[in-house]
Amino acid sequence: MLTDREVLNTLNMLRSEHLDVRTVTMGINLFDCASHDFDTFAYKVRSKILKHASNLVQTCDIVGDKYGIPVVNKRISVSPIGTVCSGFTRDQMVGVCRILDECAKDVGVDFIGGFGALVEKGVTPGERNLIDSLPEALATTDRICSSINVGSTKAGINMDAVKLMGERILDVAHATADRDAIGCAKLVVFCNIPQDVPFMAGAYLGVGEPDVVINVGVSGPGVVKKALDRAVTAKGEYLTVTDAAEVIKTTAFKVTRIGELIGNEVASRLNLPFGVADLSLAPTPAVGDSVGEIFQSMGLSSIGAPGTTAILAMLNDAVKKGGVFASSHVGGLSGAFIPVSEDSAIEAAARSGALTLEKLEAMTSVCSVGLDMIAIPGDTSAATISGMIADEAAIGMINAKTTAARLIPVPGKTVGEKAVFGGLLGEAAIIRVPGGDSTGFVKLGGRIPAPIHSLKN
């Protein structure tokens, strides 16, 4: 039972600290829909998604209203289409993308993830067709998200796939140039992608997952900031970093408990298993719902100042500790996100020059994801983009952690101009890309071998 104080504390989180369940994501296995005949596949996919997800949005709203905790996004993730549709042509892959988009609209979810491929050791013909379909697929749909995994600690980094993704990201940017390359905001390149992440654009349903499952993503950067501010007020100059870590850990525990409560009830009402609670501090563009503002509460002038990486390491670790204690099934990414366009304080720091691409890359060594929602000049070369992906994948591979790159080269725009995506995707000033030429390295291809510590057996 909750005490009166705990009830009042939770109500205050809801009213003024942007507490919400950021997403309830239904994972749906599509392997049993596989067919060499496109029409048969399309029929099976529509039937299965409509069967299981027709009541997802309504159920989330009912449960959210019951507890007074809004479920902001309702989403679906599916098995990696590059594997499910391994025999399809490029044009058929575009057709699959449109079918999934139609299904998402029919059931009313915000996004559907899984239009992607796992190519860390090699690329099959079907996966190549999917990757080649991305420009048209993402330009002609609204709710599709795609994730491509190009590396892992066990496999190393597939540099042929890295080179290919640098080229395709530019193609997607040009295909959606009239919307500031918004297609690239729905395309992310991973190393060590989790199989159960509920957050977009990376969500997909892994091979070892149930046939249909409910995963929940809870986010509370505003709650964490307010808790730190109260601690600063209470302790003043006596507040230490240790105290701050304890405050973050305790707050993460409370937020995770709320997320698991919502996720379990949604799963129960839909007669489905509950998968994981992903406690990731995923911000929105709203003031007061920012990861970047947490750094100011910790004494920095802004995120990007010296000390940023140290604070992010502490923040990420404390969030995980609190979440693991609160739930038996913490999964996904669970930590702190630093998506530039989606966070008002991070975007402002990048726009002012206080936060550079080099500093963002350093921060990815200790955060949950990587170079996320970063707008770069439209004339950035494919080789440069591939080099940035390779650097990010190397951080993930060596450190046995998830890293990713969601880079947005905006056609016709350059440093200092702004790209506007709208909604939760926000807006971002286009920032400088490091100089130099990566062409020779990227052309080498092959595979960067897995690190020695991958041999754990």
Coordinates of C-alpha atoms in Angstrom, one line a residue:
M1 CA 0.0 0.0 0.0
L2 CA 1.1 3.6 -0.7
T3 CA 1.4 6.1 2.1
D4 CA -0.5 9.4 1.8
R5 CA 2.9 11.1 1.2
E6 CA 3.7 8.8 -1.6
V7 CA 0.3 9.4 -3.2
L8 CA 0.8 13.1 -3.0
N9 CA 4.3 12.9 -4.4
T10 CA 3.1 10.9 -7.4
L11 CA 0.2 13.4 -8.0
N12 CA 2.8 16.2 -8.0
M13 CA 4.9 14.3 -10.6
L14 CA 1.9 14.1 -12.9
R15 CA 0.8 17.8 -12.5
S16 CA 4.1 19.6 -12.8
E17 CA 7.0 17.3 -13.6
H18 CA 5.9 15.8 -16.9
L19 CA 5.5 12.2 -15.6
D20 CA 4.0 9.9 -18.1
V21 CA 4.3 6.5 -19.7
R22 CA 6.1 7.5 -22.9
T23 CA 5.1 4.4 -24.8
V24 CA 3.3 1.1 -24.6
T25 CA 4.7 -1.0 -27.5
M26 CA 3.1 -4.3 -28.6
G27 CA 5.6 -6.7 -30.2
I28 CA 4.2 -9.0 -32.8
N29 CA 6.1 -11.9 -34.4
L30 CA 5.6 -12.1 -38.1
F31 CA 7.7 -15.2 -38.9
D32 CA 4.6 -17.3 -39.2
C33 CA 3.3 -14.9 -41.9
A34 CA 6.3 -15.6 -44.2
S35 CA 5.4 -16.6 -47.7
H36 CA 7.0 -16.6 -51.1
D37 CA 3.7 -15.1 -52.4
F38 CA 3.4 -11.4 -51.7
D39 CA -0.4 -11.3 -51.5
T40 CA -0.5 -14.3 -49.1
F41 CA 2.1 -12.5 -46.9
A42 CA 0.1 -9.3 -47.0
Y43 CA -3.1 -11.0 -46.0
K44 CA -1.4 -12.8 -43.1
V45 CA 0.3 -9.7 -41.8
R46 CA -2.9 -7.6 -41.9
S47 CA -4.9 -10.3 -40.2
K48 CA -2.4 -10.8 -37.4
I49 CA -1.8 -7.2 -36.6
L50 CA -5.5 -6.4 -36.7
K51 CA -6.3 -9.4 -34.5
H52 CA -3.9 -8.4 -31.7
A53 CA -3.6 -4.6 -31.9
S54 CA -7.1 -3.5 -32.7
N55 CA -7.8 -2.7 -29.0
L56 CA -4.3 -1.6 -28.0
V57 CA -5.0 2.2 -28.2
Q58 CA -8.3 1.9 -26.4
T59 CA -6.9 -0.3 -23.7
C60 CA -4.0 2.0 -23.1
D61 CA -6.4 5.0 -22.8
I62 CA -8.6 3.1 -20.4
V63 CA -5.7 2.1 -18.1
G64 CA -4.2 5.6 -18.3
D65 CA -7.5 7.1 -17.3
K66 CA -7.9 4.6 -14.5
Y67 CA -4.6 5.7 -12.9
G68 CA -4.5 9.3 -14.1
I69 CA -1.2 8.6 -15.9
P70 CA -1.2 9.4 -19.6
V71 CA 0.2 6.8 -22.1
V72 CA 1.6 9.3 -24.6
N73 CA 2.4 6.9 -27.5
K74 CA 1.0 3.5 -28.5
R75 CA 3.3 1.6 -30.9
I76 CA 3.9 -1.7 -32.5
S77 CA 7.2 -3.5 -33.2
V78 CA 7.5 -6.5 -35.5
S79 CA 10.1 -9.1 -36.4
P80 CA 12.9 -7.8 -38.6
I81 CA 11.4 -7.5 -42.1
G82 CA 14.8 -8.2 -43.7
T83 CA 14.6 -11.7 -42.3
V84 CA 10.9 -12.3 -42.6
C85 CA 10.8 -11.2 -46.2
S86 CA 14.1 -12.6 -47.2
G87 CA 12.9 -13.6 -50.7
F88 CA 11.3 -10.3 -51.6
T89 CA 12.6 -7.8 -54.2
R90 CA 13.3 -4.2 -53.6
D91 CA 9.9 -3.1 -54.9
Q92 CA 8.1 -5.8 -52.8
M93 CA 10.0 -4.4 -49.7
V94 CA 8.5 -1.0 -50.5
G95 CA 5.1 -2.7 -50.7
V96 CA 5.6 -4.4 -47.3
C97 CA 6.5 -1.0 -45.8
R98 CA 3.2 0.4 -47.1
I99 CA 1.2 -2.5 -45.8
L100 CA 2.7 -2.0 -42.3
D101 CA 2.0 1.7 -42.5
E102 CA -1.7 1.0 -43.4
C103 CA -2.0 -1.4 -40.5
A104 CA -0.5 1.2 -38.1
K105 CA -3.1 3.7 -39.3
D106 CA -6.0 1.1 -39.1
V107 CA -5.3 0.4 -35.4
G108 CA -4.4 4.0 -34.6
V109 CA -0.8 3.5 -33.3
D110 CA 1.7 6.3 -33.6
F111 CA 4.6 4.3 -35.1
I112 CA 5.4 0.7 -36.2
G113 CA 9.0 -0.4 -36.0
G114 CA 10.9 -3.4 -37.3
F115 CA 11.3 -2.5 -41.0
G116 CA 15.0 -3.3 -40.6
A117 CA 17.8 -5.8 -40.9
L118 CA 20.5 -7.4 -38.7
V119 CA 23.6 -7.3 -40.8
E120 CA 26.5 -7.3 -38.3
K121 CA 28.3 -10.2 -40.1
G122 CA 26.9 -10.0 -43.6
V123 CA 24.1 -8.8 -45.8
T124 CA 21.7 -11.3 -47.5
P125 CA 20.0 -10.5 -50.8
G126 CA 16.7 -9.8 -49.0
E127 CA 18.4 -7.5 -46.5
R128 CA 20.1 -5.7 -49.3
N129 CA 16.8 -5.2 -51.0
L130 CA 15.3 -3.8 -47.8
I131 CA 18.1 -1.3 -47.4
D132 CA 17.9 -0.3 -51.0
S133 CA 14.1 0.3 -50.6
L134 CA 14.5 2.7 -47.6
P135 CA 14.5 6.0 -49.6
E136 CA 11.2 5.2 -51.3
A137 CA 9.7 3.3 -48.4
L138 CA 10.3 6.1 -45.8
A139 CA 9.3 8.8 -48.2
T140 CA 6.0 7.3 -49.1
T141 CA 4.9 6.3 -45.6
D142 CA 4.1 8.1 -42.3
R143 CA 4.4 5.8 -39.4
I144 CA 7.3 3.4 -40.3
C145 CA 10.5 3.3 -38.4
S146 CA 13.6 1.4 -39.5
S147 CA 16.7 0.1 -37.6
I148 CA 19.7 -1.5 -39.2
N149 CA 22.2 -3.3 -36.9
V150 CA 25.7 -3.1 -38.4
G151 CA 27.9 -4.4 -35.5
S152 CA 28.1 -6.2 -32.2
T153 CA 30.6 -7.1 -29.6
K154 CA 30.4 -10.8 -30.7
A155 CA 30.6 -10.2 -34.4
G156 CA 32.6 -7.0 -34.9
I157 CA 31.5 -4.3 -37.4
N158 CA 30.4 -5.0 -40.9
M159 CA 32.1 -2.1 -42.8
D160 CA 30.4 -3.0 -46.1
A161 CA 27.1 -2.4 -44.3
V162 CA 28.4 0.8 -42.8
K163 CA 29.4 2.1 -46.2
L164 CA 26.0 1.1 -47.6
M165 CA 24.1 2.9 -44.8
G166 CA 26.1 6.1 -45.3
E167 CA 24.9 6.1 -48.9
R168 CA 21.3 5.2 -48.1
I169 CA 21.0 7.9 -45.4
L170 CA 21.9 10.5 -48.0
D171 CA 19.3 8.9 -50.4
V172 CA 16.6 9.0 -47.7
A173 CA 17.5 12.6 -47.0
H174 CA 17.0 13.6 -50.6
A175 CA 13.8 11.6 -50.9
T176 CA 12.3 13.6 -48.0
A177 CA 14.1 16.9 -48.8
D178 CA 10.8 18.8 -48.9
R179 CA 10.4 18.0 -45.2
D180 CA 13.9 18.7 -43.9
A181 CA 14.9 15.1 -44.4
I182 CA 12.4 13.8 -41.9
G183 CA 12.9 10.2 -43.3
C184 CA 16.3 10.1 -41.6
A185 CA 14.6 10.9 -38.3
K186 CA 12.9 7.5 -38.6
L187 CA 16.1 5.6 -39.6
V188 CA 18.7 4.5 -37.0
V189 CA 21.9 2.5 -37.4
F190 CA 22.8 0.4 -34.4
C191 CA 25.6 -1.6 -32.8
N192 CA 24.4 -4.2 -30.2
I193 CA 20.7 -3.5 -30.8
P194 CA 18.5 -4.8 -28.0
Q195 CA 15.7 -7.2 -29.0
D196 CA 13.1 -5.7 -26.7
V197 CA 13.5 -2.0 -26.9
P198 CA 10.1 -0.2 -27.0
F199 CA 11.4 3.2 -28.1
M200 CA 11.4 4.3 -31.8
A201 CA 13.1 4.4 -34.2
G202 CA 15.0 1.3 -32.9
A203 CA 12.1 -0.9 -31.8
Y204 CA 11.8 -4.4 -33.3
L205 CA 10.8 -7.8 -31.9
G206 CA 13.7 -10.1 -31.5
V207 CA 13.9 -13.8 -32.4
G208 CA 13.8 -15.0 -28.8
E209 CA 10.8 -13.0 -27.9
P210 CA 7.1 -14.2 -27.3
D211 CA 4.7 -14.4 -30.2
V212 CA 3.0 -11.2 -29.0
V213 CA 4.2 -9.2 -26.0
I214 CA 3.7 -5.8 -24.3
N215 CA 6.8 -3.7 -23.5
V216 CA 6.6 -0.4 -21.8
G217 CA 8.9 2.6 -22.0
V218 CA 8.7 5.1 -19.1
S219 CA 10.4 8.4 -19.2
G220 CA 10.9 11.0 -16.5
P221 CA 13.6 13.6 -17.1
G222 CA 11.4 16.3 -15.7
V223 CA 10.8 14.3 -12.5
V224 CA 14.5 13.7 -12.0
K225 CA 15.3 17.4 -12.5
K226 CA 12.7 18.5 -10.0
A227 CA 13.9 15.9 -7.5
L228 CA 17.4 17.2 -7.8
D229 CA 16.3 20.8 -7.5
R230 CA 14.5 19.9 -4.2
A231 CA 17.6 18.2 -2.9
V232 CA 19.7 21.3 -3.8
T233 CA 17.3 23.5 -1.9
A234 CA 17.2 21.2 1.1
K235 CA 20.9 20.6 1.4
G236 CA 22.4 23.7 -0.2
E237 CA 26.2 23.6 -0.3
Y238 CA 26.2 20.3 1.5
L239 CA 24.8 18.4 -1.4
T240 CA 27.4 16.0 -2.9
V241 CA 27.5 14.0 -6.1
T242 CA 26.8 10.9 -4.0
D243 CA 23.6 12.5 -2.7
A244 CA 22.6 13.4 -6.2
A245 CA 23.1 9.8 -7.4
E246 CA 21.0 8.6 -4.6
V247 CA 18.2 11.0 -5.5
I248 CA 18.2 9.9 -9.1
K249 CA 18.2 6.2 -8.1
T250 CA 15.3 6.7 -5.8
T251 CA 13.3 8.7 -8.4
A252 CA 14.0 6.1 -11.1
F253 CA 12.7 3.4 -8.8
K254 CA 9.4 5.3 -8.4
V255 CA 9.0 6.0 -12.1
T256 CA 9.8 2.4 -13.0
R257 CA 7.2 1.1 -10.6
I258 CA 4.5 3.2 -12.3
G259 CA 5.5 2.0 -15.7
E260 CA 5.4 -1.6 -14.7
L261 CA 2.0 -1.1 -13.1
I262 CA 0.6 0.3 -16.4
G263 CA 2.4 -2.2 -18.6
N264 CA 1.2 -5.2 -16.5
E265 CA -2.4 -4.0 -16.6
V266 CA -2.5 -3.3 -20.3
A267 CA -1.0 -6.8 -20.9
S268 CA -3.5 -8.4 -18.6
R269 CA -6.5 -6.7 -20.3
L270 CA -5.2 -7.9 -23.7
N271 CA -4.5 -11.4 -22.3
L272 CA -0.8 -11.1 -23.3
P273 CA 2.5 -11.5 -21.5
F274 CA 4.2 -8.5 -20.1
G275 CA 7.8 -8.2 -21.4
V276 CA 10.0 -5.4 -20.0
A277 CA 10.0 -2.0 -18.5
D278 CA 12.5 0.3 -20.3
L279 CA 13.3 3.3 -18.1
S280 CA 15.0 5.6 -20.4
L281 CA 15.2 9.3 -19.7
A282 CA 13.8 10.2 -23.2
P283 CA 13.0 13.9 -23.4
T284 CA 10.5 15.9 -25.4
P285 CA 10.9 19.4 -26.8
A286 CA 8.8 20.8 -24.0
V287 CA 10.5 23.0 -21.4
G288 CA 10.7 21.1 -18.1
D289 CA 10.9 17.7 -19.8
S290 CA 14.6 17.8 -20.7
V291 CA 17.6 15.6 -19.9
G292 CA 19.8 18.6 -20.7
E293 CA 18.3 20.6 -17.8
I294 CA 19.4 17.9 -15.4
F295 CA 23.0 19.0 -16.0
Q296 CA 22.2 22.5 -15.0
S297 CA 20.7 21.3 -11.8
M298 CA 24.0 19.5 -11.2
G299 CA 25.9 22.8 -11.4
L300 CA 27.0 23.1 -15.1
S301 CA 26.2 26.2 -17.1
S302 CA 24.8 23.9 -19.8
I303 CA 25.2 20.5 -21.1
G304 CA 28.4 20.3 -23.0
A305 CA 30.5 22.1 -20.4
P306 CA 33.5 20.2 -18.9
G307 CA 32.1 17.6 -16.5
T308 CA 29.2 16.7 -18.8
T309 CA 30.5 13.2 -19.6
A310 CA 31.1 12.5 -15.9
I311 CA 27.6 13.6 -14.9
L312 CA 26.0 11.6 -17.8
A313 CA 27.9 8.5 -16.6
M314 CA 26.5 8.9 -13.1
L315 CA 23.0 9.7 -14.3
N316 CA 22.9 6.6 -16.6
D317 CA 24.2 4.3 -13.9
A318 CA 21.8 5.7 -11.2
V319 CA 18.8 5.3 -13.5
K320 CA 19.7 1.7 -14.2
K321 CA 20.2 0.9 -10.5
G322 CA 16.8 2.4 -9.5
G323 CA 15.0 0.7 -12.4
V324 CA 16.5 -2.8 -11.7
F325 CA 15.5 -2.6 -8.1
A326 CA 11.9 -1.6 -9.0
S327 CA 11.3 -4.3 -11.6
S328 CA 12.2 -8.0 -12.3
H329 CA 12.1 -7.3 -16.0
V330 CA 14.0 -4.2 -16.9
G331 CA 15.1 -4.3 -20.5
G332 CA 15.4 -2.3 -23.7
L333 CA 17.9 0.5 -23.3
S334 CA 17.1 1.9 -19.8
G335 CA 19.3 4.9 -19.2
A336 CA 19.6 8.4 -20.5
F337 CA 19.0 9.5 -24.1
I338 CA 20.6 12.6 -25.6
P339 CA 18.5 13.3 -28.8
V340 CA 19.5 16.8 -29.9
S341 CA 16.3 17.9 -31.7
E342 CA 14.0 16.3 -29.1
D343 CA 15.4 18.1 -26.1
S344 CA 15.1 21.9 -25.8
A345 CA 18.2 22.3 -23.5
I346 CA 20.4 20.0 -25.6
E347 CA 19.3 21.7 -28.8
A348 CA 20.0 25.2 -27.3
A349 CA 23.5 24.1 -26.3
A350 CA 24.2 22.7 -29.7
R351 CA 22.9 25.8 -31.4
S352 CA 25.1 28.1 -29.2
G353 CA 28.2 26.0 -29.8
A354 CA 28.5 24.8 -26.2
L355 CA 27.8 21.3 -27.3
T356 CA 29.7 20.0 -30.4
L357 CA 29.6 16.8 -32.4
E358 CA 32.9 15.7 -30.9
K359 CA 31.5 16.2 -27.3
L360 CA 28.3 14.4 -28.2
E361 CA 30.4 11.4 -29.5
A362 CA 32.4 11.4 -26.2
M363 CA 29.1 11.3 -24.3
T364 CA 27.9 8.3 -26.2
S365 CA 30.5 6.2 -24.4
V366 CA 28.4 6.4 -21.2
C367 CA 24.8 7.1 -22.4
S368 CA 22.2 4.6 -23.5
V369 CA 22.2 5.2 -27.2
G370 CA 24.4 7.4 -29.3
L371 CA 24.5 10.2 -31.8
D372 CA 20.8 10.8 -31.8
M373 CA 18.6 13.2 -33.9
I374 CA 21.5 15.3 -35.0
A375 CA 21.0 17.6 -38.0
I376 CA 24.1 18.0 -40.2
P377 CA 24.8 19.9 -43.5
G378 CA 23.1 18.5 -46.5
D379 CA 26.3 18.4 -48.5
T380 CA 28.0 16.0 -46.0
S381 CA 29.4 13.1 -48.0
A382 CA 28.3 9.5 -47.7
A383 CA 31.8 8.6 -46.7
T384 CA 31.8 11.1 -43.8
I385 CA 28.4 9.7 -42.6
S386 CA 29.8 6.2 -42.8
G387 CA 32.8 7.2 -40.9
M388 CA 30.7 8.7 -38.1
I389 CA 28.6 5.5 -38.0
A390 CA 31.8 3.4 -37.8
D391 CA 33.1 5.5 -34.9
E392 CA 29.9 5.2 -33.0
A393 CA 29.7 1.4 -33.6
A394 CA 33.3 1.0 -32.4
I395 CA 32.4 2.6 -29.1
G396 CA 29.5 0.2 -28.7
M397 CA 31.5 -2.9 -29.8
I398 CA 34.5 -2.3 -27.6
N399 CA 32.5 -1.3 -24.5
A400 CA 29.9 -4.1 -25.0
K401 CA 27.0 -1.5 -25.0
T402 CA 24.4 -0.3 -27.3
T403 CA 25.3 2.6 -29.5
A404 CA 23.5 4.1 -32.5
A405 CA 23.6 6.9 -35.0
R406 CA 20.5 8.8 -36.2
L407 CA 22.0 11.5 -38.4
I408 CA 20.0 13.8 -40.5
P409 CA 21.8 15.5 -43.5
V410 CA 19.4 18.3 -44.4
P411 CA 19.5 19.0 -48.2
G412 CA 20.0 22.7 -49.1
K413 CA 20.9 23.7 -45.5
T414 CA 24.1 24.3 -43.8
V415 CA 25.6 25.1 -40.3
G416 CA 23.5 27.6 -38.3
E417 CA 20.3 27.0 -40.3
K418 CA 17.4 25.1 -38.7
A419 CA 15.6 21.9 -39.5
V420 CA 12.0 21.5 -38.2
F421 CA 10.5 18.1 -37.8
G422 CA 7.5 18.8 -35.6
G423 CA 5.9 16.9 -32.7
L424 CA 8.1 14.9 -30.4
L425 CA 10.9 15.0 -33.0
G426 CA 11.2 18.8 -32.4
E427 CA 13.7 20.9 -34.3
A428 CA 17.5 21.4 -34.5
A429 CA 20.1 23.8 -35.6
I430 CA 22.4 22.2 -38.1
I431 CA 25.8 21.7 -36.5
R432 CA 29.4 21.4 -37.9
V433 CA 30.7 18.1 -38.9
P434 CA 34.4 17.4 -38.2
G435 CA 36.7 18.0 -41.2
G436 CA 38.9 15.5 -43.1
D437 CA 38.1 12.8 -45.7
S438 CA 37.1 9.2 -44.7
T439 CA 36.7 8.0 -48.3
G440 CA 39.8 5.8 -48.4
F441 CA 39.0 4.1 -45.1
V442 CA 35.3 3.5 -45.9
K443 CA 36.2 2.0 -49.3
L444 CA 38.3 -0.7 -47.7
G445 CA 35.1 -2.6 -46.7
G446 CA 35.4 -6.0 -44.9
R447 CA 34.7 -6.5 -41.2
I448 CA 36.4 -5.0 -38.2
P449 CA 37.1 -8.1 -36.0
A450 CA 35.3 -8.6 -32.7
P451 CA 37.4 -7.5 -29.7
I452 CA 39.3 -10.1 -27.6
H453 CA 36.9 -9.8 -24.7
S454 CA 34.1 -11.1 -26.9
L455 CA 35.6 -14.6 -26.3
K456 CA 33.9 -15.2 -23.0
N457 CA 33.0 -18.9 -23.2

